[in-house]
PDB file of C-alpha atoms in Angstrom:
ATOM      1  CA  UNK A   1      -0.006  -0.111  -0.123  1.00 57.00           C
ATOM      2  CA  UNK A   2       1.423   3.448  -0.798  1.00 66.00           C
ATOM      3  CA  UNK A   3       1.752   5.839   1.588  1.00 80.00           C
ATOM      4  CA  UNK A   4       0.008   8.944   0.380  1.00 80.00           C
ATOM      5  CA  UNK A   5       1.242  11.250   2.756  1.00 83.00           C
ATOM      6  CA  UNK A   6       4.825  10.600   2.100  1.00 85.00           C
ATOM      7  CA  UNK A   7       4.042  10.940  -1.320  1.00 81.00           C
ATOM      8  CA  UNK A   8       2.390  14.167  -0.956  1.00 84.00           C
ATOM      9  CA  UNK A   9       5.223  15.657   1.138  1.00 86.00           C
ATOM     10  CA  UNK A  10       7.860  14.362  -1.081  1.00 85.00           C
ATOM     11  CA  UNK A  11       5.851  16.027  -4.285  1.00 83.00           C
ATOM     12  CA  UNK A  12       5.122  19.222  -2.184  1.00 85.00           C
ATOM     13  CA  UNK A  13       8.916  19.812  -1.947  1.00 86.00           C
ATOM     14  CA  UNK A  14       9.284  20.040  -5.721  1.00 85.00           C
ATOM     15  CA  UNK A  15       5.842  21.068  -6.989  1.00 83.00           C
ATOM     16  CA  UNK A  16       3.006  23.653  -5.758  1.00 85.00           C
ATOM     17  CA  UNK A  17       0.662  22.013  -3.369  1.00 87.00           C
ATOM     18  CA  UNK A  18      -2.214  21.700  -5.447  1.00 86.00           C
ATOM     19  CA  UNK A  19       0.104  19.735  -8.184  1.00 86.00           C
ATOM     20  CA  UNK A  20       1.034  17.844  -5.449  1.00 84.00           C
ATOM     21  CA  UNK A  21      -2.236  16.915  -4.154  1.00 87.00           C
ATOM     22  CA  UNK A  22      -3.089  16.045  -7.911  1.00 87.00           C
ATOM     23  CA  UNK A  23      -0.535  13.411  -8.281  1.00 86.00           C
ATOM     24  CA  UNK A  24      -0.816  12.181  -5.005  1.00 85.00           C
ATOM     25  CA  UNK A  25      -4.385  11.087  -5.881  1.00 85.00           C
ATOM     26  CA  UNK A  26      -3.840  10.028  -9.252  1.00 86.00           C
ATOM     27  CA  UNK A  27      -1.315   7.783  -7.796  1.00 83.00           C
ATOM     28  CA  UNK A  28      -4.140   6.597  -5.178  1.00 83.00           C
ATOM     29  CA  UNK A  29      -6.696   6.004  -8.088  1.00 83.00           C
ATOM     30  CA  UNK A  30      -3.943   4.041 -10.022  1.00 83.00           C
ATOM     31  CA  UNK A  31      -3.503   1.782  -6.830  1.00 82.00           C
ATOM     32  CA  UNK A  32      -7.022   1.243  -6.538  1.00 83.00           C
ATOM     33  CA  UNK A  33      -7.612   0.080 -10.059  1.00 82.00           C
ATOM     34  CA  UNK A  34      -4.368  -2.136 -10.085  1.00 84.00           C
ATOM     35  CA  UNK A  35      -5.521  -3.518  -6.965  1.00 81.00           C
ATOM     36  CA  UNK A  36      -9.348  -4.285  -8.283  1.00 83.00           C
ATOM     37  CA  UNK A  37      -7.757  -5.420 -11.590  1.00 80.00           C
ATOM     38  CA  UNK A  38      -5.051  -7.861  -9.703  1.00 80.00           C
ATOM     39  CA  UNK A  39      -7.941  -8.901  -7.558  1.00 82.00           C
ATOM     40  CA  UNK A  40     -10.202  -9.823 -10.588  1.00 82.00           C
ATOM     41  CA  UNK A  41      -7.328 -11.862 -12.222  1.00 80.00           C
ATOM     42  CA  UNK A  42      -6.723 -13.631  -9.178  1.00 77.00           C
ATOM     43  CA  UNK A  43     -10.302 -14.535  -8.942  1.00 80.00           C
ATOM     44  CA  UNK A  44     -10.301 -15.688 -12.826  1.00 79.00           C
ATOM     45  CA  UNK A  45      -7.170 -17.780 -12.207  1.00 72.00           C
ATOM     46  CA  UNK A  46      -8.522 -19.126  -9.321  1.00 74.00           C
ATOM     47  CA  UNK A  47     -11.791 -20.114 -10.925  1.00 76.00           C
ATOM     48  CA  UNK A  48      -9.740 -21.904 -13.902  1.00 75.00           C
ATOM     49  CA  UNK A  49      -7.291 -23.851 -11.675  1.00 72.00           C
ATOM     50  CA  UNK A  50      -7.852 -27.453 -11.024  1.00 72.00           C
ATOM     51  CA  UNK A  51      -9.056 -28.405  -7.454  1.00 78.00           C
ATOM     52  CA  UNK A  52      -7.073 -30.988  -5.678  1.00 77.00           C
ATOM     53  CA  UNK A  53      -9.464 -33.772  -6.285  1.00 82.00           C
ATOM     54  CA  UNK A  54      -9.150 -32.966  -9.958  1.00 78.00           C
ATOM     55  CA  UNK A  55      -5.431 -33.264  -9.730  1.00 77.00           C
ATOM     56  CA  UNK A  56      -5.684 -36.536  -7.656  1.00 85.00           C
ATOM     57  CA  UNK A  57      -8.066 -38.024 -10.518  1.00 85.00           C
ATOM     58  CA  UNK A  58      -5.755 -37.091 -13.273  1.00 84.00           C
ATOM     59  CA  UNK A  59      -2.811 -38.612 -11.318  1.00 87.00           C
ATOM     60  CA  UNK A  60      -4.822 -41.623 -10.744  1.00 90.00           C
ATOM     61  CA  UNK A  61      -5.899 -41.893 -14.836  1.00 90.00           C
ATOM     62  CA  UNK A  62      -1.953 -41.073 -15.759  1.00 88.00           C
ATOM     63  CA  UNK A  63      -0.825 -43.984 -13.270  1.00 89.00           C
ATOM     64  CA  UNK A  64      -3.213 -46.372 -14.744  1.00 91.00           C
ATOM     65  CA  UNK A  65      -2.052 -45.525 -18.424  1.00 88.00           C
ATOM     66  CA  UNK A  66       1.458 -45.943 -17.495  1.00 88.00           C
ATOM     67  CA  UNK A  67       1.009 -49.338 -15.748  1.00 88.00           C
ATOM     68  CA  UNK A  68      -0.826 -50.785 -19.061  1.00 88.00           C
ATOM     69  CA  UNK A  69       1.941 -49.155 -21.190  1.00 88.00           C
ATOM     70  CA  UNK A  70       4.472 -50.918 -18.828  1.00 87.00           C
ATOM     71  CA  UNK A  71       2.441 -54.157 -18.940  1.00 88.00           C
ATOM     72  CA  UNK A  72       2.303 -53.912 -23.103  1.00 88.00           C
ATOM     73  CA  UNK A  73       5.952 -52.932 -23.158  1.00 86.00           C
ATOM     74  CA  UNK A  74       7.063 -56.162 -20.853  1.00 87.00           C
ATOM     75  CA  UNK A  75       4.675 -58.567 -23.077  1.00 88.00           C
ATOM     76  CA  UNK A  76       6.496 -57.423 -26.220  1.00 88.00           C
ATOM     77  CA  UNK A  77       9.925 -57.561 -24.430  1.00 89.00           C
ATOM     78  CA  UNK A  78       9.346 -61.289 -23.506  1.00 90.00           C
ATOM     79  CA  UNK A  79       7.916 -62.165 -26.933  1.00 88.00           C
ATOM     80  CA  UNK A  80      11.364 -60.679 -28.492  1.00 88.00           C
ATOM     81  CA  UNK A  81      13.242 -62.477 -26.072  1.00 90.00           C
ATOM     82  CA  UNK A  82      11.549 -65.673 -26.871  1.00 89.00           C
ATOM     83  CA  UNK A  83      12.475 -65.232 -30.458  1.00 89.00           C
ATOM     84  CA  UNK A  84      15.984 -64.259 -29.859  1.00 89.00           C
ATOM     85  CA  UNK A  85      16.580 -67.411 -27.475  1.00 91.00           C
ATOM     86  CA  UNK A  86      15.031 -69.775 -30.424  1.00 93.00           C
ATOM     87  CA  UNK A  87      17.633 -67.925 -32.640  1.00 90.00           C
ATOM     88  CA  UNK A  88      20.379 -68.513 -30.786  1.00 92.00           C
ATOM     89  CA  UNK A  89      19.471 -71.890 -30.066  1.00 93.00           C
ATOM     90  CA  UNK A  90      19.019 -72.472 -33.605  1.00 93.00           C
ATOM     91  CA  UNK A  91      22.696 -70.931 -34.409  1.00 92.00           C
ATOM     92  CA  UNK A  92      23.954 -73.093 -31.795  1.00 93.00           C
ATOM     93  CA  UNK A  93      22.593 -76.175 -33.003  1.00 94.00           C
ATOM     94  CA  UNK A  94      23.825 -75.267 -36.424  1.00 93.00           C
ATOM     95  CA  UNK A  95      27.573 -74.536 -35.191  1.00 92.00           C
ATOM     96  CA  UNK A  96      27.624 -77.922 -33.298  1.00 92.00           C
ATOM     97  CA  UNK A  97      26.279 -79.683 -36.452  1.00 91.00           C
ATOM     98  CA  UNK A  98      28.761 -78.108 -38.853  1.00 87.00           C
ATOM     99  CA  UNK A  99      31.594 -79.020 -36.328  1.00 73.00           C
ATOM    100  CA  UNK A 100      30.957 -82.594 -36.468  1.00 65.00           C
TER     101      UNK A 100
END
C-alpha cells in the first residue's frame, strides 16, 4: 500500500501544493484500479485452476495409463526375448552340427 502522505510531502517539496495533491490523488486512484484488476485476475485464475480432487483424478488416470503401457511393453519384450533365444538355440545347433 502506498503511503499517500509521504508521497504528498515529497511532491510538495518540488511542486506547488495543488499539483502535489493532484499527483498524489492520481497515484491513489491508479493503486486502487491496479488492486481491483489484480483481484479480478486472481479470481479468474482461481476459477480456472484445478482443485486437489481434479489433480488426484488426473494422477490416478495417468498411473493407470502408465501401468498398462509398462505391461504392454513387458509383453513385447518377453516375446522378442523368446524369439531371440530360439534364434540363439538354432544358431548353436547349426554350429554344433557343422563342427562334426
